[in-house]
mmCIF file of C-alpha atoms in Angstrom:
data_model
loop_
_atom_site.group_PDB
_atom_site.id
_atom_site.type_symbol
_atom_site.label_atom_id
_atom_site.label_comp_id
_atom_site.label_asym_id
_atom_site.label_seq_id
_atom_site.Cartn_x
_atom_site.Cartn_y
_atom_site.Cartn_z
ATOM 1 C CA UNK M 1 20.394 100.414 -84.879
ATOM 2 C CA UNK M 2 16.550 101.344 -86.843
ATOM 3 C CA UNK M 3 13.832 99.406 -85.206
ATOM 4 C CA UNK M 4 13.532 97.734 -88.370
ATOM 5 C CA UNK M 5 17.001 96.445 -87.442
ATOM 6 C CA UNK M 6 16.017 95.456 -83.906
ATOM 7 C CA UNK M 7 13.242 93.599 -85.186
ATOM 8 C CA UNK M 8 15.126 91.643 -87.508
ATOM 9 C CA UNK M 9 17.362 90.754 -84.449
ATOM 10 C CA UNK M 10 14.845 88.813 -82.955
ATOM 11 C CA UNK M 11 12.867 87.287 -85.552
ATOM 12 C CA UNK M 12 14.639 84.421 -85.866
ATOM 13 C CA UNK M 13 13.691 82.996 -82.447
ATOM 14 C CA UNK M 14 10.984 80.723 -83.922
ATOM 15 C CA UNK M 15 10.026 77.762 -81.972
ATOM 16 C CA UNK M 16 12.357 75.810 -84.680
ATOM 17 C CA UNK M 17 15.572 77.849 -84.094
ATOM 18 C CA UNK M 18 14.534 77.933 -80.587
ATOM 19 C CA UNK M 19 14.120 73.651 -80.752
ATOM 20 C CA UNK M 20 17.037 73.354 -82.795
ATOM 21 C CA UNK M 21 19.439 75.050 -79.965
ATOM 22 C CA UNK M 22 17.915 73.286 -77.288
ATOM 23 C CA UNK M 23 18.649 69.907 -79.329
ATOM 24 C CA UNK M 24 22.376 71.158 -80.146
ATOM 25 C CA UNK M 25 23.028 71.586 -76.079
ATOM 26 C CA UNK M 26 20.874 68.364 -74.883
ATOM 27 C CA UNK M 27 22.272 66.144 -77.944
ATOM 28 C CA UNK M 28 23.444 63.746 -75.157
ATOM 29 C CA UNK M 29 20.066 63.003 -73.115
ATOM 30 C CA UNK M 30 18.259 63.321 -76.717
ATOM 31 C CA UNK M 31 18.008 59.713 -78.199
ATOM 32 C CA UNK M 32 16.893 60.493 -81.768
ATOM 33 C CA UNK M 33 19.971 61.714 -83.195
ATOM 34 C CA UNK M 34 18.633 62.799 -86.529
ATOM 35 C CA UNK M 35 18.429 66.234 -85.967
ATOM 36 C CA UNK M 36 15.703 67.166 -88.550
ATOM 37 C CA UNK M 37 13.677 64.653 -86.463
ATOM 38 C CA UNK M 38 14.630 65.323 -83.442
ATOM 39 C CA UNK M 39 13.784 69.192 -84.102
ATOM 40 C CA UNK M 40 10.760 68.807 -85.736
ATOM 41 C CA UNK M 41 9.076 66.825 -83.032
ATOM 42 C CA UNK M 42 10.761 68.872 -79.996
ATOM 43 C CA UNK M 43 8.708 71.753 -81.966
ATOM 44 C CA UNK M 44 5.658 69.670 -81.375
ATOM 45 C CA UNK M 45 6.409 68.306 -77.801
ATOM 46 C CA UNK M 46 7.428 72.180 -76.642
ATOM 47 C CA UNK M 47 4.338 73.872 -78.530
ATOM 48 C CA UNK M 48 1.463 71.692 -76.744
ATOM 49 C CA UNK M 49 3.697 71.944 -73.552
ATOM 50 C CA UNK M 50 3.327 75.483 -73.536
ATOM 51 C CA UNK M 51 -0.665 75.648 -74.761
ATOM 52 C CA UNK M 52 -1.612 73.016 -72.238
ATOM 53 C CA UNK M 53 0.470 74.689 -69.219
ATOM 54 C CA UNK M 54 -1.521 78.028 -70.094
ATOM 55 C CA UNK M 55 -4.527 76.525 -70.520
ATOM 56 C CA UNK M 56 -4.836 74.109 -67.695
ATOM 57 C CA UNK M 57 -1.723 74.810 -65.578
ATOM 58 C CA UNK M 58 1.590 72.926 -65.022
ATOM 59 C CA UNK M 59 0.721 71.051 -62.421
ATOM 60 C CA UNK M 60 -2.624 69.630 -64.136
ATOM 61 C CA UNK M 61 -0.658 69.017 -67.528
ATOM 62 C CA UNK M 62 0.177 65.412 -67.341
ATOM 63 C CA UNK M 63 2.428 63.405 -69.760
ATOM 64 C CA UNK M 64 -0.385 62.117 -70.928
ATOM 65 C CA UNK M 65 -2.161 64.829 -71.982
ATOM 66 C CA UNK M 66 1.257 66.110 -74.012
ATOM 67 C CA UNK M 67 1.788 62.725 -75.496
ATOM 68 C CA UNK M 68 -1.955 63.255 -76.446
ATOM 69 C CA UNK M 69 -1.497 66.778 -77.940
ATOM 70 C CA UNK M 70 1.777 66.441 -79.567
ATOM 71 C CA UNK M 71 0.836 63.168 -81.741
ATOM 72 C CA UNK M 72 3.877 61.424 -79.952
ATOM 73 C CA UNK M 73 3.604 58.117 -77.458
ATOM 74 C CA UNK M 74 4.350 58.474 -74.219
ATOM 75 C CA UNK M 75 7.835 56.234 -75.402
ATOM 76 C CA UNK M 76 8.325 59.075 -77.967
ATOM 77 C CA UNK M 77 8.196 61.650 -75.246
ATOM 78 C CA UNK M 78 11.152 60.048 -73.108
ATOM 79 C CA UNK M 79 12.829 59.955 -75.982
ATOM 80 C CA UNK M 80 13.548 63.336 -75.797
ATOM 81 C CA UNK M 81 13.630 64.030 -71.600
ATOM 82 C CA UNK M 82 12.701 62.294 -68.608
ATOM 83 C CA UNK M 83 10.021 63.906 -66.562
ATOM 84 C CA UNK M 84 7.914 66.605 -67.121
ATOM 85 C CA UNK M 85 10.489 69.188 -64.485
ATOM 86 C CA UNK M 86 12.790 68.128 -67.141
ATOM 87 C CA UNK M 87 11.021 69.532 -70.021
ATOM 88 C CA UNK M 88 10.203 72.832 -67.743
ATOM 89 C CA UNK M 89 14.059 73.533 -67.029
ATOM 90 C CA UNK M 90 14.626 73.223 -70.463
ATOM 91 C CA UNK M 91 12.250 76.054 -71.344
ATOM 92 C CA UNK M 92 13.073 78.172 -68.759
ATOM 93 C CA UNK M 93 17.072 78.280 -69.875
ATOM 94 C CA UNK M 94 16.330 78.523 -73.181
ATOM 95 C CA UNK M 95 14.257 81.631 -72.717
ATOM 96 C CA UNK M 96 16.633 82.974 -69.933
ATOM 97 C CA UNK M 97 19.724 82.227 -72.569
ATOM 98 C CA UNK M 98 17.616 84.063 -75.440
ATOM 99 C CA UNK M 99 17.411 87.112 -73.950
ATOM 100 C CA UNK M 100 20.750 87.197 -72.349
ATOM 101 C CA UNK M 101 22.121 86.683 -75.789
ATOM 102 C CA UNK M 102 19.606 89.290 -77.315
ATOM 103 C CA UNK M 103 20.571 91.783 -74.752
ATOM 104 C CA UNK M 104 24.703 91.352 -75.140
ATOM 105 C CA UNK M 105 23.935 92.056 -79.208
ATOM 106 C CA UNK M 106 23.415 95.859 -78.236
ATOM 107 C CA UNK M 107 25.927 98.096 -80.788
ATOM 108 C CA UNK M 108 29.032 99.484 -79.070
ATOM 109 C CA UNK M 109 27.615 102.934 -79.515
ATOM 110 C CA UNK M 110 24.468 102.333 -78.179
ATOM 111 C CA UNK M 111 26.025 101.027 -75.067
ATOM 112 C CA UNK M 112 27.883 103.927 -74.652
ATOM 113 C CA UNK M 113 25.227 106.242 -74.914
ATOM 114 C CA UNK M 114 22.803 105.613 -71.725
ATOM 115 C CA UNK M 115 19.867 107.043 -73.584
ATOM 116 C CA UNK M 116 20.191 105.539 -76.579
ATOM 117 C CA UNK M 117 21.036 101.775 -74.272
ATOM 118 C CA UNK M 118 17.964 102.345 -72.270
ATOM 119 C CA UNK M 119 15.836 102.795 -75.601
ATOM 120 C CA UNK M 120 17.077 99.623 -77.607
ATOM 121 C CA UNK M 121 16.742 97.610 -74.262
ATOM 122 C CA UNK M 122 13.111 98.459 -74.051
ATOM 123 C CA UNK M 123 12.494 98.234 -77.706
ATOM 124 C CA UNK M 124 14.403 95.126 -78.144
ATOM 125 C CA UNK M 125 13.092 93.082 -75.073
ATOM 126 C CA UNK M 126 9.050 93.865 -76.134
ATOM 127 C CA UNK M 127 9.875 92.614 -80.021
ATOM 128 C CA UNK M 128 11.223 89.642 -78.304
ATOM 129 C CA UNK M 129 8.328 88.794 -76.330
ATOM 130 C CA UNK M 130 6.407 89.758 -79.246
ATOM 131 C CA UNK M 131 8.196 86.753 -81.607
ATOM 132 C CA UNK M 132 8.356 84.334 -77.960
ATOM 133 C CA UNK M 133 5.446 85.325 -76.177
ATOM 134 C CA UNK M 134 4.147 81.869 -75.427
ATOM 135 C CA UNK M 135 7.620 81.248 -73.970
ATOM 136 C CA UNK M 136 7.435 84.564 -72.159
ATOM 137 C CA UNK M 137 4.028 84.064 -70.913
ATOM 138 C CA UNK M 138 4.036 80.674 -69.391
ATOM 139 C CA UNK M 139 7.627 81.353 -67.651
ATOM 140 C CA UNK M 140 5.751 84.628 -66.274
ATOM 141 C CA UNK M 141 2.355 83.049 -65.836
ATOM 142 C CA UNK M 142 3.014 79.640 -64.213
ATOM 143 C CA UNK M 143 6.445 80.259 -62.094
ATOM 144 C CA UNK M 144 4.662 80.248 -58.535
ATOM 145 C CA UNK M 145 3.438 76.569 -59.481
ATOM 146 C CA UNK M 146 7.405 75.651 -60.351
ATOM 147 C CA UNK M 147 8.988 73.300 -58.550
ATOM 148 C CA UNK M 148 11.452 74.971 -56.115
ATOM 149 C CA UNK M 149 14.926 75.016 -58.189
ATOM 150 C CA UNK M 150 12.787 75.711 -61.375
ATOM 151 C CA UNK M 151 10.698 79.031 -59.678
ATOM 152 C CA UNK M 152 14.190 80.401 -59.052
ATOM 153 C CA UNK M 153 15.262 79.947 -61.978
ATOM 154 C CA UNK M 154 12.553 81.604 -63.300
ATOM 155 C CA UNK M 155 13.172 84.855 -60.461
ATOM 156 C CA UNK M 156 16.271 85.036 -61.812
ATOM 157 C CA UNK M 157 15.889 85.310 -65.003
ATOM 158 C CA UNK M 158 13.174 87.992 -64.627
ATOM 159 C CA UNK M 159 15.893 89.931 -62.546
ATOM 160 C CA UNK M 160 18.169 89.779 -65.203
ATOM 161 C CA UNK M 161 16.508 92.290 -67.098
ATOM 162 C CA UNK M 162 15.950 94.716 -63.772
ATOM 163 C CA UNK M 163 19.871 94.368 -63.417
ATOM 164 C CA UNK M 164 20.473 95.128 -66.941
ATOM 165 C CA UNK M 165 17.831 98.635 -66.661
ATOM 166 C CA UNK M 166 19.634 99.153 -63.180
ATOM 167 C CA UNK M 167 23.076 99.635 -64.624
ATOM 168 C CA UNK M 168 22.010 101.415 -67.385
ATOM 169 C CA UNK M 169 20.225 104.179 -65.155
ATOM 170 C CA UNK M 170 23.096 103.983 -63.002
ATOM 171 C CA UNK M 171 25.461 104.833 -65.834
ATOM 172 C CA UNK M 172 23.050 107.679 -67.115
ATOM 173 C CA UNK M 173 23.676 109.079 -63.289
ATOM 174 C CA UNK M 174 26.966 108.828 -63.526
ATOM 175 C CA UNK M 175 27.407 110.922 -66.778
ATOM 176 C CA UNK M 176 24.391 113.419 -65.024
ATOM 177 C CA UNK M 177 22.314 112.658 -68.273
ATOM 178 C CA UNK M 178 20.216 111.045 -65.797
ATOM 179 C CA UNK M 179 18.248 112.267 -62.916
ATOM 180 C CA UNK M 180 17.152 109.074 -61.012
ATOM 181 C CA UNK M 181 16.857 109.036 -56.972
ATOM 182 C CA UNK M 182 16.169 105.333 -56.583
ATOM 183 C CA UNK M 183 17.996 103.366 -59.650
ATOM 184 C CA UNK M 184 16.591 100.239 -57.697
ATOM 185 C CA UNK M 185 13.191 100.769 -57.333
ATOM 186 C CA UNK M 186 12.853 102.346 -61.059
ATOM 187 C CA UNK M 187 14.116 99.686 -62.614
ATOM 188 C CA UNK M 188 11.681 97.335 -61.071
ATOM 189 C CA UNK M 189 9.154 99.435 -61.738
ATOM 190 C CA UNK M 190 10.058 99.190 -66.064
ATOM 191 C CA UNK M 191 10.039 95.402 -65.647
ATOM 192 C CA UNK M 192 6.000 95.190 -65.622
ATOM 193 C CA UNK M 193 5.831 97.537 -68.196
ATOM 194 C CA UNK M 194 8.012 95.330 -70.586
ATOM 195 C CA UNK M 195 5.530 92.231 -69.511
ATOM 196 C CA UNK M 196 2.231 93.537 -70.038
ATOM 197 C CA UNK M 197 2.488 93.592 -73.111
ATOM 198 C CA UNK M 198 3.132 89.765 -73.659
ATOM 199 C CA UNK M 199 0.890 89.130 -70.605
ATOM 200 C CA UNK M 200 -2.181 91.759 -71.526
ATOM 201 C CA UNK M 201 -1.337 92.042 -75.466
ATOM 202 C CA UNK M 202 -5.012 91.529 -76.568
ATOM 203 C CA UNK M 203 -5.939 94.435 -74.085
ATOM 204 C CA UNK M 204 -4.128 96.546 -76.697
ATOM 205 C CA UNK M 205 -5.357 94.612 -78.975
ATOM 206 C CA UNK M 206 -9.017 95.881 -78.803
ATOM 207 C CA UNK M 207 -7.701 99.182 -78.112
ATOM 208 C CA UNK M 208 -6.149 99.417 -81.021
ATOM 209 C CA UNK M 209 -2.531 99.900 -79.898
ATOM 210 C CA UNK M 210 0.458 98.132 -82.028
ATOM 211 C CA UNK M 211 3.906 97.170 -80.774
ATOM 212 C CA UNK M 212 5.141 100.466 -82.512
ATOM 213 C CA UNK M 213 2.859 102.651 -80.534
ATOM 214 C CA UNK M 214 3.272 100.736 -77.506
ATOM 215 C CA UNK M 215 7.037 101.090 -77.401
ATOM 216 C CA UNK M 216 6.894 105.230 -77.897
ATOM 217 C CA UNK M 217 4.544 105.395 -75.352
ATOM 218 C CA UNK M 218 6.800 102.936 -72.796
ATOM 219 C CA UNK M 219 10.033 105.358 -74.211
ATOM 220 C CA UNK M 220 7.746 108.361 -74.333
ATOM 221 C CA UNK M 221 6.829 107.799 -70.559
ATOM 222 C CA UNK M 222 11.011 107.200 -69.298
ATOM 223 C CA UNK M 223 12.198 110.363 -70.632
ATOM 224 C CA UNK M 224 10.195 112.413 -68.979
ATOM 225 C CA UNK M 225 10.774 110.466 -65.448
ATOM 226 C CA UNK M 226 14.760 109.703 -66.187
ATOM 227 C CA UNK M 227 15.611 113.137 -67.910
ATOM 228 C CA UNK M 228 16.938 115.893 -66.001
#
């Protein structure tokens, strides 16, 4: 799979395809059952959600504030969940479900190749964040100020990805086109690379540096640590 390829994979996870599933899985709590309705104004309700949470914090963003920002009443809002913690959790599994069904679209012969798996992990997950990255940066940004369930949730999901590097290293051991000591600790160690650039992207920005050029130098940068 091109990278052209890859990024047509994820391109598609707008904030309307992303509203849309999270309507088609919460179509019972949901009371507007018009779904081009309901959509458009969980696009609305989700976008301020996520620019108010960055800007001010979770805990500071009030209903309020979102009923405020979205152009919806505070009835409208319940309409669509019942609490703010609800709104979170739906967030938080729709970006954990993205990117485990992002990750599970790798080609049969790329996952058979360690290498080659490694690569379109790493290439895949950054033009993810790059189409999500207010998603990506408030689950990153404001999971210490979750509620309990919700924080792990949000561990979890970030471990997905370690898990997913973990076994892939592990493989390359395996077939000795790898040369890893500590699969573990390596792994963990890819994971911030993959977030700065949703979390830091206008420090590349003034630097010059594209997604392109930032995922050679991320792929650049494993070959020479994994290869023997």
């Amino acid at each position: 799979m091109t990278a052209s390829a890859r990024g047509r994979l994820v391109t598609r996870y707008t904030s309307e395809f992303l509203c849309a599933r999270i309507f088609e899985r919460r179509a019972e709590q949901i009371r507007v059952k018009k779904p081009q309705i309901a959509i458009g104004n969980l696009v609305k309700i989700v976008e301020a959600f996520l620019t108010l949470s960055t800007q001010q914090g979770f805990h500071a963003t009030s209903l309020r504030d979102l009923a405020e920002a979205s152009g919806l009443s505070m009835g409208g809002l319940y309409s669509y969940f019942d609490s703010k913690e609800t709104l979170l959790v739906m967030v938080l599994d729709e970006v954990d479900a993205v990117v485990r069904d992002v990750m599970a679209q790798a080609p049969d012969e790329v996952v058979a190749d360690p290498l080659a798996h490694l690569l379109w992990v790493v290439d895949t997950h950054i033009r993810l964040t790059e189409v999500m990255q207010p998603w990506f940066v408030f689950a990153y940004m404001e999971a210490k100020s979750f509620p309990k369930a919700a924080r792990k949730a949000a561990v979890e999901s970030e471990r997905l990805i370690e898990g997913i590097i973990e076994d892939i290293l592990e493989q390359g051991n395996r077939s000795a086109q790898f040369d890893v000591t500590d699969t573990a600790l390596l792994a963990s160690l890819v994971k911030p690379l993959l977030q700065d650039w949703y979390i830091k992207r206008s420090k590349y920005r003034r630097r010059g540096i594209g997604i392109d050029r930032y995922i050679t130098g991320v792929s650049d940068m494993l070959r020479a640590t994994i290869l023997p």
